[in-house]
PDB file of C-alpha atoms in Angstrom:
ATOM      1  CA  UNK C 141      54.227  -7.913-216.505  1.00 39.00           C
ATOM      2  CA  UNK C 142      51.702  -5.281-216.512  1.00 49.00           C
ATOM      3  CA  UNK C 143      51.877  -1.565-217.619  1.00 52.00           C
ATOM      4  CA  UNK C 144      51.048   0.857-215.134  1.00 54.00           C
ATOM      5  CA  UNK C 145      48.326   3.449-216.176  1.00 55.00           C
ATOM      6  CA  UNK C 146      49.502   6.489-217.260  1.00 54.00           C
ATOM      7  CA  UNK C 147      49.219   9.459-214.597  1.00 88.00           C
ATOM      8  CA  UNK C 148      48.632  13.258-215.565  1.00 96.00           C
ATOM      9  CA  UNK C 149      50.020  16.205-213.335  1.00 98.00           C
ATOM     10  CA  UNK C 150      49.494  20.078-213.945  1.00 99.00           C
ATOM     11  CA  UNK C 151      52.003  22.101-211.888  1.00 99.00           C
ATOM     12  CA  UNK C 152      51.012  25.873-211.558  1.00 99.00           C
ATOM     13  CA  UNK C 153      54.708  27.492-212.637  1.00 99.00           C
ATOM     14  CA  UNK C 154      52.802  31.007-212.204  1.00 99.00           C
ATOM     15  CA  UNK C 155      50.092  31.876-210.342  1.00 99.00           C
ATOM     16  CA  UNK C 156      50.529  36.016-210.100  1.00 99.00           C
ATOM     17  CA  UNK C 157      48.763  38.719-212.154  1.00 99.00           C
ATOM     18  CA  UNK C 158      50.000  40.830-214.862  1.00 98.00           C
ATOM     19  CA  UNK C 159      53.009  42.594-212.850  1.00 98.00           C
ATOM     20  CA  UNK C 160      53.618  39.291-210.655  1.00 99.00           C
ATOM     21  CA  UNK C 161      53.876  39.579-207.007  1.00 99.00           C
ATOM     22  CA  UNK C 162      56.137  41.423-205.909  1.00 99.00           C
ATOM     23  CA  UNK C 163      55.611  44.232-208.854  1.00 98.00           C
ATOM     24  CA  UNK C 164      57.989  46.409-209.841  1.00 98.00           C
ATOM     25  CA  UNK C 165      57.591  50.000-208.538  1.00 97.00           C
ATOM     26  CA  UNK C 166      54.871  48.807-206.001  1.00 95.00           C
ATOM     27  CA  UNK C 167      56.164  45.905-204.085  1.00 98.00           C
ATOM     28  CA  UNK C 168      54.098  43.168-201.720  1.00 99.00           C
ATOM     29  CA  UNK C 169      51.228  45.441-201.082  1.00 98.00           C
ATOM     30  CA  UNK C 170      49.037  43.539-198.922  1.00 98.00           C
ATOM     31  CA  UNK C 171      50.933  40.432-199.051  1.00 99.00           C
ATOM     32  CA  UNK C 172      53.545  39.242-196.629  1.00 99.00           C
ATOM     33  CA  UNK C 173      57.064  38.872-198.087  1.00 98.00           C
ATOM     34  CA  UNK C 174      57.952  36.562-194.998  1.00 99.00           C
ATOM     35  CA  UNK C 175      55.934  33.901-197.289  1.00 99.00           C
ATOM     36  CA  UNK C 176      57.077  32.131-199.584  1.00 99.00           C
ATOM     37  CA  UNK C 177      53.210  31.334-201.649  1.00 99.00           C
ATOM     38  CA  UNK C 178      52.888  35.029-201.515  1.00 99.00           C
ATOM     39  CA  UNK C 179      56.313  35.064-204.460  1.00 99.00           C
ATOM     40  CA  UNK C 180      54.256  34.697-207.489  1.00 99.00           C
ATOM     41  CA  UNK C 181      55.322  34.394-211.169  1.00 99.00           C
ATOM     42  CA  UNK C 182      53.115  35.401-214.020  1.00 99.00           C
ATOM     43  CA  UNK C 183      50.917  32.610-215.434  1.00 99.00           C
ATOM     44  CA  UNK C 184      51.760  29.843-216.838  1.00 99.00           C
ATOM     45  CA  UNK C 185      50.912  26.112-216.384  1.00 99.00           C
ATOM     46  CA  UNK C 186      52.487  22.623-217.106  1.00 99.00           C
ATOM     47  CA  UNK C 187      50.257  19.592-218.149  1.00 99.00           C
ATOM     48  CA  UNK C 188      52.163  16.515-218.095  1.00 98.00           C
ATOM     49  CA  UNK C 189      50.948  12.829-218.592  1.00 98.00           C
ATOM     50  CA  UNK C 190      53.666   9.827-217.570  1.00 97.00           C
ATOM     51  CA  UNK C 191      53.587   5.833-218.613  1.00 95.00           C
ATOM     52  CA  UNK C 192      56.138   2.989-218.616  1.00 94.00           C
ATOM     53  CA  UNK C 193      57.323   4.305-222.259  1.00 95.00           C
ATOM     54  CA  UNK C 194      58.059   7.719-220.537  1.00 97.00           C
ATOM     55  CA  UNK C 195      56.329  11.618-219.826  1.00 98.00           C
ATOM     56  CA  UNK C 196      54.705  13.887-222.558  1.00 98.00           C
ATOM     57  CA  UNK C 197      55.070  17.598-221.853  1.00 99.00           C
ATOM     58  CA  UNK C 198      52.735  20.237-222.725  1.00 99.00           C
ATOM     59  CA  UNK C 199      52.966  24.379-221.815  1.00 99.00           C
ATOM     60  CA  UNK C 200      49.984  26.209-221.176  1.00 99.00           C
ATOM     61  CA  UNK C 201      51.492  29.994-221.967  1.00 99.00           C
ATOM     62  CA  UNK C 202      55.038  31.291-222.116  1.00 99.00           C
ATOM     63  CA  UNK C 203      54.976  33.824-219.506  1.00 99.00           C
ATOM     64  CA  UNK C 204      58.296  36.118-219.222  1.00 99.00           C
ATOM     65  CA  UNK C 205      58.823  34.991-216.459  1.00 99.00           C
ATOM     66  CA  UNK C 206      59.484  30.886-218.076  1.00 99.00           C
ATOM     67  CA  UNK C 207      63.181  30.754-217.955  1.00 99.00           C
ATOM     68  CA  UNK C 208      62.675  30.294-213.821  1.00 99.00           C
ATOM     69  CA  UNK C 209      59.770  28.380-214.158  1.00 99.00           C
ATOM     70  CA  UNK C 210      61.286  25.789-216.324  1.00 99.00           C
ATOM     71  CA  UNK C 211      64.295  26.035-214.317  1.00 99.00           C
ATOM     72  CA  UNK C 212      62.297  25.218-211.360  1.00 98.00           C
ATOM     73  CA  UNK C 213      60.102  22.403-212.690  1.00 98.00           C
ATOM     74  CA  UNK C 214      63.331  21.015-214.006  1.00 98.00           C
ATOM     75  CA  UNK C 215      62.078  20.627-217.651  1.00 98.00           C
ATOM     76  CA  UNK C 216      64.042  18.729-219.649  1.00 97.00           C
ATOM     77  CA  UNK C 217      61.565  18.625-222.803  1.00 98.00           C
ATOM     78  CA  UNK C 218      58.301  20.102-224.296  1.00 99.00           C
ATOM     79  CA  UNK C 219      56.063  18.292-226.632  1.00 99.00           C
ATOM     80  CA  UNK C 220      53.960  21.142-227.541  1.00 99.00           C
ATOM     81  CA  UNK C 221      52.501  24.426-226.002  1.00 99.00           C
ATOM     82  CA  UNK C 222      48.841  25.684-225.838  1.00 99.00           C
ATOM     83  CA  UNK C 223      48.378  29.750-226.016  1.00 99.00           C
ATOM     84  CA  UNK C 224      45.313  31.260-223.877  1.00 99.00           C
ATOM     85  CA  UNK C 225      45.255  34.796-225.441  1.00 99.00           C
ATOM     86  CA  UNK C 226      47.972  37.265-226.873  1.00 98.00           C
ATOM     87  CA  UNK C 227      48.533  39.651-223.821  1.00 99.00           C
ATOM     88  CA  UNK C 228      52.666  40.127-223.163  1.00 98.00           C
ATOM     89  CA  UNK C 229      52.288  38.244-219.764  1.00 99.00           C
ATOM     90  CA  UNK C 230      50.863  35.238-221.714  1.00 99.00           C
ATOM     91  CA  UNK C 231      53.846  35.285-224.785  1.00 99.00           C
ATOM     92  CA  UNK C 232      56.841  37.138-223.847  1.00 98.00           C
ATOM     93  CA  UNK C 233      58.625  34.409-222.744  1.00 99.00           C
ATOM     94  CA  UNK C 234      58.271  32.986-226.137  1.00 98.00           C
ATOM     95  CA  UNK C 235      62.347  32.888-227.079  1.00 97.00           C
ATOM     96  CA  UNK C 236      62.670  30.565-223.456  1.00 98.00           C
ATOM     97  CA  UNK C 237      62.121  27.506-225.136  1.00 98.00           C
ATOM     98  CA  UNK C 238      64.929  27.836-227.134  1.00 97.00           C
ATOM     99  CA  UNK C 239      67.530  25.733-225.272  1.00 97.00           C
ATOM    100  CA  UNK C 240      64.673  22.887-225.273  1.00 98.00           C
ATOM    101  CA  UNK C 241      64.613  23.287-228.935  1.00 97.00           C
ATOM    102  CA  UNK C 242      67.832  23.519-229.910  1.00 95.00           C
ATOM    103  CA  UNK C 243      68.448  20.374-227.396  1.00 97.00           C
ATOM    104  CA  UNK C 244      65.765  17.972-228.641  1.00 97.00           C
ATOM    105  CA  UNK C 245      66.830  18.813-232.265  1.00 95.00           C
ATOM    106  CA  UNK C 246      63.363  19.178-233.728  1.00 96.00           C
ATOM    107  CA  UNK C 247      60.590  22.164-233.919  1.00 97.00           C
ATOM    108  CA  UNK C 248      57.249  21.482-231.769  1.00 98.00           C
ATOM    109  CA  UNK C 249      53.964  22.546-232.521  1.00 98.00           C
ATOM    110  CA  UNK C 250      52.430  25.642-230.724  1.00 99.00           C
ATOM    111  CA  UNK C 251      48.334  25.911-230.994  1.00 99.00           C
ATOM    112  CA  UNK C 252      46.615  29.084-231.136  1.00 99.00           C
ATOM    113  CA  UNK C 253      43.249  31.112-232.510  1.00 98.00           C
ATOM    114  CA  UNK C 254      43.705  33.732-235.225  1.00 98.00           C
ATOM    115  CA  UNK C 255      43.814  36.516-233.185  1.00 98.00           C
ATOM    116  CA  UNK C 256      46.280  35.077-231.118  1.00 98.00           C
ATOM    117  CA  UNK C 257      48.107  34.201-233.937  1.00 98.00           C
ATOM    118  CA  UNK C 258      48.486  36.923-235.892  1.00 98.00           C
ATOM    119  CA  UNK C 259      49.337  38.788-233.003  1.00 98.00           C
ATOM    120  CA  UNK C 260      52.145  36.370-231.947  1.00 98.00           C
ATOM    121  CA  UNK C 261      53.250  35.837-235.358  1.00 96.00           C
ATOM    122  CA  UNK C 262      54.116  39.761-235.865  1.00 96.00           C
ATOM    123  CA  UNK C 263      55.656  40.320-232.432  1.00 97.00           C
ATOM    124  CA  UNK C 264      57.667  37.021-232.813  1.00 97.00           C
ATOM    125  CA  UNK C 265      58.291  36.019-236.327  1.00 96.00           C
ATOM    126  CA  UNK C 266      61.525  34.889-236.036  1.00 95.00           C
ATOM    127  CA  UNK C 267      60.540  31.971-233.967  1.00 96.00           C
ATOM    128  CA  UNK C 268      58.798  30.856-236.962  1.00 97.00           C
ATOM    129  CA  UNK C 269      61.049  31.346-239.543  1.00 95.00           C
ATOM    130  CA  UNK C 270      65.028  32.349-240.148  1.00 92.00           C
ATOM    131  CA  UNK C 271      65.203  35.815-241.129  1.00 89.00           C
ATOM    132  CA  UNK C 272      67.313  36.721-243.800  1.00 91.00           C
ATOM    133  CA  UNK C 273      71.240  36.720-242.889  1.00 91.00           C
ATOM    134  CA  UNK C 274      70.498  34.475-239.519  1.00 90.00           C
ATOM    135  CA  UNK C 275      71.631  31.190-239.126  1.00 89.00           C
ATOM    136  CA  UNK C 276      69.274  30.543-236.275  1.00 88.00           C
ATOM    137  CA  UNK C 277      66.612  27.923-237.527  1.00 90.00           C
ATOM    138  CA  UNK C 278      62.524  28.012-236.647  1.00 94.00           C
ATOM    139  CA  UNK C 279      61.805  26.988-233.410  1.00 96.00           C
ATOM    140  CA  UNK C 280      57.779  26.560-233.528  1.00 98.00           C
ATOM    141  CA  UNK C 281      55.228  25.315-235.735  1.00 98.00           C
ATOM    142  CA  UNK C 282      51.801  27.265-236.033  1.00 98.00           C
ATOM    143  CA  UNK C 283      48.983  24.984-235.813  1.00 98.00           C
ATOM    144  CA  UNK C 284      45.466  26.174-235.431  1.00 98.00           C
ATOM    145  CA  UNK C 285      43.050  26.003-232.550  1.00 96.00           C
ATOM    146  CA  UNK C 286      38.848  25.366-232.929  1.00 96.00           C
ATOM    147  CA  UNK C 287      37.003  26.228-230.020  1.00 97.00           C
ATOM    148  CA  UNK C 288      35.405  22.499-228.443  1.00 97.00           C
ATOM    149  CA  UNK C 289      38.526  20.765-231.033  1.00 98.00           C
ATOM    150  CA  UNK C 290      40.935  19.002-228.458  1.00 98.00           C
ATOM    151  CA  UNK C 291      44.327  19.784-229.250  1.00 98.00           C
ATOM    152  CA  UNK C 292      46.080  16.853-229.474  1.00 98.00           C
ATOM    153  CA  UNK C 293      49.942  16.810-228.600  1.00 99.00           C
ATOM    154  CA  UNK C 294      51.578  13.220-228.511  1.00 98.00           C
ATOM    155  CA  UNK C 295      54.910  12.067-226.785  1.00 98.00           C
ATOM    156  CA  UNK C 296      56.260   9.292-224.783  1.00 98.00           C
ATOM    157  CA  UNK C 297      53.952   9.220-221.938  1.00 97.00           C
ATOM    158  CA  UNK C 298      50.720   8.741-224.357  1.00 97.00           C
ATOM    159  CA  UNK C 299      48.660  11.590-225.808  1.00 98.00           C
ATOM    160  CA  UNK C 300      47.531  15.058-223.786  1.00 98.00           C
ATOM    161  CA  UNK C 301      44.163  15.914-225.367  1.00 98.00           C
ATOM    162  CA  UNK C 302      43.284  20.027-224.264  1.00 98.00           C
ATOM    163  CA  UNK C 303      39.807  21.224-225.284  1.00 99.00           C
ATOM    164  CA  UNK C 304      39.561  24.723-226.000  1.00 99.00           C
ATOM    165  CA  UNK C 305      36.430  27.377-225.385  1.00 99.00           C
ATOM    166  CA  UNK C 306      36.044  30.617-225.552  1.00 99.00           C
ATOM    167  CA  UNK C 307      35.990  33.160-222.949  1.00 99.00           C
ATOM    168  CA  UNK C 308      35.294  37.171-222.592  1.00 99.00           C
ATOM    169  CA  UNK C 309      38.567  38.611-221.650  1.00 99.00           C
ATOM    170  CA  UNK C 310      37.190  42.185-221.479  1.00 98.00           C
ATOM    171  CA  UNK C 311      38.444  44.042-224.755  1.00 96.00           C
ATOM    172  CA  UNK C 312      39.403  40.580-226.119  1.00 98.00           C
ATOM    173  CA  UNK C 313      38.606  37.124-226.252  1.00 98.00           C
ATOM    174  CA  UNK C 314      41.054  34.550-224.307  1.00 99.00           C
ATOM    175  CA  UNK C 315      40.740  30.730-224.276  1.00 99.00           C
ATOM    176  CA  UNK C 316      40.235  28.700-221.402  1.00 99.00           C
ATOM    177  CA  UNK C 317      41.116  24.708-221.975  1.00 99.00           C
ATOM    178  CA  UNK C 318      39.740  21.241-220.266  1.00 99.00           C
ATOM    179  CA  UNK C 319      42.136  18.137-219.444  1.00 98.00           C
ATOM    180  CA  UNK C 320      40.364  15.338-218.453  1.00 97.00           C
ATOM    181  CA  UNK C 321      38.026  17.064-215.930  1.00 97.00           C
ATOM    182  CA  UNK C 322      40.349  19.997-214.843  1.00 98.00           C
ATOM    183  CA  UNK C 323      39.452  22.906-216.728  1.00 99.00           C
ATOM    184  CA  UNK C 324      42.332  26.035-216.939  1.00 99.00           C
ATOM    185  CA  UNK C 325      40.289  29.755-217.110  1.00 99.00           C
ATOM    186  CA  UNK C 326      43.543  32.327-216.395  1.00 99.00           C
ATOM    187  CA  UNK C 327      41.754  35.152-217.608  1.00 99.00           C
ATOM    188  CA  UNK C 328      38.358  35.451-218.127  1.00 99.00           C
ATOM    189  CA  UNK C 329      35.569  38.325-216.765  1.00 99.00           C
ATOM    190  CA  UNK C 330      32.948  36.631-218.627  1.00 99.00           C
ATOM    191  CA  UNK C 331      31.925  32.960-219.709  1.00 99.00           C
ATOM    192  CA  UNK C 332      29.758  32.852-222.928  1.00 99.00           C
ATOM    193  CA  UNK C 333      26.642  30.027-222.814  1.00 99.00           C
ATOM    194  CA  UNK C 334      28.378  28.506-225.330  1.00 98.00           C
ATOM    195  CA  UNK C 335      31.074  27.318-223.061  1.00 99.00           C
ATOM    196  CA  UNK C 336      29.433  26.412-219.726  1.00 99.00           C
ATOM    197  CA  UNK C 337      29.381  22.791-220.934  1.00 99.00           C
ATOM    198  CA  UNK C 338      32.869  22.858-220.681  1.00 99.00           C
ATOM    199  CA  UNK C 339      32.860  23.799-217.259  1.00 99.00           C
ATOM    200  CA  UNK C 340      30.376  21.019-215.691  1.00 99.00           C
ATOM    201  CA  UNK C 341      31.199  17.801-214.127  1.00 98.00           C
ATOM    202  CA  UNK C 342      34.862  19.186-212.903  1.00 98.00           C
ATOM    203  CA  UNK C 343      37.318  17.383-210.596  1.00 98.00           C
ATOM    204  CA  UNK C 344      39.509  21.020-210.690  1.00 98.00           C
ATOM    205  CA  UNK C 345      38.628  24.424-211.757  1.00 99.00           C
ATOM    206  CA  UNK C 346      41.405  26.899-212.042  1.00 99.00           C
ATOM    207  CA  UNK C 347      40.214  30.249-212.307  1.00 99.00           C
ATOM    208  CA  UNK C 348      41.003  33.832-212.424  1.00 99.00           C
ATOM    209  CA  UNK C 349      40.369  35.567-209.252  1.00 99.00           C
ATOM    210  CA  UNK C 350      42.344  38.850-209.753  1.00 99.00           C
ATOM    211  CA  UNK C 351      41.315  41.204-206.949  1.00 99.00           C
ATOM    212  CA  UNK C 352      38.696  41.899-204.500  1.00 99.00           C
ATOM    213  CA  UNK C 353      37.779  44.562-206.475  1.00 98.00           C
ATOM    214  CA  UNK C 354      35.841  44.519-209.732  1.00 98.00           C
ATOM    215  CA  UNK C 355      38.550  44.621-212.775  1.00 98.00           C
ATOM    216  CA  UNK C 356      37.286  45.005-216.462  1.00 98.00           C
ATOM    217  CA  UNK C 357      38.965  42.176-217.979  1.00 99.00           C
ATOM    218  CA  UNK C 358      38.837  39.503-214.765  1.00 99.00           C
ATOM    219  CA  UNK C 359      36.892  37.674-212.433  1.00 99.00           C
ATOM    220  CA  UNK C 360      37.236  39.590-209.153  1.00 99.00           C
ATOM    221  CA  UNK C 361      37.371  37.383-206.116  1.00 99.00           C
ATOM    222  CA  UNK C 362      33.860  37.593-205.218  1.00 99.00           C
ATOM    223  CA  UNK C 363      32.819  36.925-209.038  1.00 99.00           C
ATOM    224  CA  UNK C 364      35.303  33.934-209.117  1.00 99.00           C
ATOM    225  CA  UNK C 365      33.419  32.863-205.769  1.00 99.00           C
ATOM    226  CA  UNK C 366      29.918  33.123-207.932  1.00 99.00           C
ATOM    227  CA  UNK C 367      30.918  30.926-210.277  1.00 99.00           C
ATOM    228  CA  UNK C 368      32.084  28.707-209.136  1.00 99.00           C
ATOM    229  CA  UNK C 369      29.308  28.312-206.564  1.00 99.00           C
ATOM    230  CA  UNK C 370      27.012  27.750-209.711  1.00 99.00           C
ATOM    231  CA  UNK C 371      29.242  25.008-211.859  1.00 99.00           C
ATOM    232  CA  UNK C 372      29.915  23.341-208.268  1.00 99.00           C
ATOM    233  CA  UNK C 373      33.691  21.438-209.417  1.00 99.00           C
ATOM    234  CA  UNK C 374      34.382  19.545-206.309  1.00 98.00           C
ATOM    235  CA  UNK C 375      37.291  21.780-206.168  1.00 99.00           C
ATOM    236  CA  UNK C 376      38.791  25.388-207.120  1.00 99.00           C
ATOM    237  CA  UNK C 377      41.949  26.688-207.048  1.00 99.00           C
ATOM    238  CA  UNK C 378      42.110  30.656-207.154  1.00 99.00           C
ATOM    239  CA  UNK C 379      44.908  31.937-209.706  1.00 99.00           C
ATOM    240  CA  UNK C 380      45.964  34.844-211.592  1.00 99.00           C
ATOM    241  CA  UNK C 381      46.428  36.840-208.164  1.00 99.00           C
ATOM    242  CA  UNK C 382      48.061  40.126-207.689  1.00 99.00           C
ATOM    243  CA  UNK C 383      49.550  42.337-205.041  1.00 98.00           C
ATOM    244  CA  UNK C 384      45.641  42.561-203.034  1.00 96.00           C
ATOM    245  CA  UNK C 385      45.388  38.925-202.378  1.00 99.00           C
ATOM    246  CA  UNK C 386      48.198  37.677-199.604  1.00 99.00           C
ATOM    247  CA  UNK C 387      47.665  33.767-199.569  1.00 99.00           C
ATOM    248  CA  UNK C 388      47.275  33.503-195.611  1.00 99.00           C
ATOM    249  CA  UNK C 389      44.692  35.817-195.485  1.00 99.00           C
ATOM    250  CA  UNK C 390      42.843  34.846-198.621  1.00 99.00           C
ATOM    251  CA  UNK C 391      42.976  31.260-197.520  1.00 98.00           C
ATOM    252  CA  UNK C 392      40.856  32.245-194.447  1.00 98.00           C
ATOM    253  CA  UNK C 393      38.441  33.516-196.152  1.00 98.00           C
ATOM    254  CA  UNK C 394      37.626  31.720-199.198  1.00 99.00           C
ATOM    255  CA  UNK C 395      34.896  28.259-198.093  1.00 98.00           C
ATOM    256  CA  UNK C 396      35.810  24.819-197.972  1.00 98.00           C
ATOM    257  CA  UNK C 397      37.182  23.339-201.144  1.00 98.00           C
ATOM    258  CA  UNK C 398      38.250  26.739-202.964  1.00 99.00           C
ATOM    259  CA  UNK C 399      42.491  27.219-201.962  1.00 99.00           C
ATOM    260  CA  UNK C 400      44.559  30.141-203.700  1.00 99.00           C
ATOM    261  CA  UNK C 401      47.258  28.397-205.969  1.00 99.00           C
ATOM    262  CA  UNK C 402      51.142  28.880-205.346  1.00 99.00           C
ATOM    263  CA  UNK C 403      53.343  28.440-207.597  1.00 99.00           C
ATOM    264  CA  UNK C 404      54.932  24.958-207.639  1.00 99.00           C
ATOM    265  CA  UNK C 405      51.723  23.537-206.821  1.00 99.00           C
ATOM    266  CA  UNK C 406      50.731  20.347-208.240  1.00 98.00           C
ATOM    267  CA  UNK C 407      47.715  18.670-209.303  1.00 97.00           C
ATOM    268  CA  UNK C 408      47.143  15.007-210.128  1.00 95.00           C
ATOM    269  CA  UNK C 409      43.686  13.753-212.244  1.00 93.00           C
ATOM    270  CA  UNK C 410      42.803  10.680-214.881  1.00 88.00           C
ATOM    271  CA  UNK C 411      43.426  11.527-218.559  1.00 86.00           C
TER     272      UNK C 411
END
């Protein structure tokens, strides 16, 4: 009998801006709370590849809003997790894998730059190591990301390979990573020549698209519209969106083969 060939899916668990739609203290703003696209959790995505022998698992981000989002994607397991950047709605969600961890019965690996790092390792070192008097063991292990070095994270449904390069993330640098020919930008305002190989010959671009108006650390809509117009993917999917953007509306104005994201969408691609 013959093995079927492995699949790959990345489902968008968060597709909102900083503050999420609705944000606190603000509300919908332009978007209509009669829809349920317009709901948006902060950033996050799930990269999973699936074979006879089973699925492998990988998390792009811990936003704080994960608990839900692995509630709702009904995650049973992680192999690993990939880190973008060290802004709190990137990592504050850090402490939800827990119950996965403590589950499973064995630490995964979690791949980040230095900056990101050291950040991630002050804010959170418990995750990395027991603190004196706790009984709670180490969820995480550090491992070390090189911009164009895939990260490779293994499990049951074969290997997920992410290539990293480097964005301009205003007052920081973030990462943006490539799966097969999906590439992953959340937050970017700038893309360095350096990386533009990374964005040619693309099935899917996902890319930050905060606002119609210009933002110091992200892609506007009209900027995401620019690029995307130059690296021509065959299609884009509009993410990190905040209170401006209501999906309807944005939908009707964006051209053929760019859609906003939602969160729960899925996406399915060769790896």
């Amino acid at each position: 009998m013959t093995a079927s060939a492995p699949s790959a899916q990345i489902t968008i668990l968060g597709c909102g801006s900083s503050g999420g739609v609705p944000r606190v203290g603000i509300g919908w703003g332009n978007c209509d709370s009669a829809n349920p696209r317009n709901r948006r959790r902060r950033c996050s995505i799930l990269v999973e590849r699936t074979s006879d022998e089973g699925t492998t698992r990988v998390l792009v981000d811990t936003s704080p809003d994960l608990r839900e989002q692995l509630l709702s994607a009904d995650v049973q397991h992680l192999d690993g997790v990939l880190i973008t950047h060290a802004h709190a709605d990137h990592i504050h969600g850090i402490d939800d894998v827990r119950p996965l961890i403590l589950k499973m019965r064995h630490r995964i690996n979690i791949h980040m730059d230095a900056p990101t790092a050291e950040a991630v390792l002050l804010r959170f070192d418990y995750i990395f190591q027991t603190p004196p008097g706790s009984q709670y063991p180490p969820l995480l292990d550090f491992q070390p990301i090189e911009d164009g070095r895939a990260c490779v994270i293994d499990g049951a449904g074969g290997p997920v390979a992410g290539i990293p390069f480097r964005l301009d993330h205003g007052d920081i640098d973030a990462l943006g990573f490539r799966f097969g020919d999906i590439a992953y930008t959340p937050d970017v305002v700038g893309i360095p020549d350096v990386s533009l190989p990374y964005l040619e010959n693309l099935d899917v671009w996902i890319i930050d698209a905060l606002q119609y108006r210009p933002h110091p650390s992200h892609f506007s809509l009209s900027q995401a519209l620019d690029w995307i117009a130059r690296m021509k993917p065959r299609r884009a999917i509009l993410t990190n969106l905040n209170t401006d953007l209501d999906f309807e509306r944005l939908k009707s104005e964006i051209p053929a083969g760019v859609e906003p994201a939602w969160d729960g969408m899925t996406l399915t691609f060769d790896m």
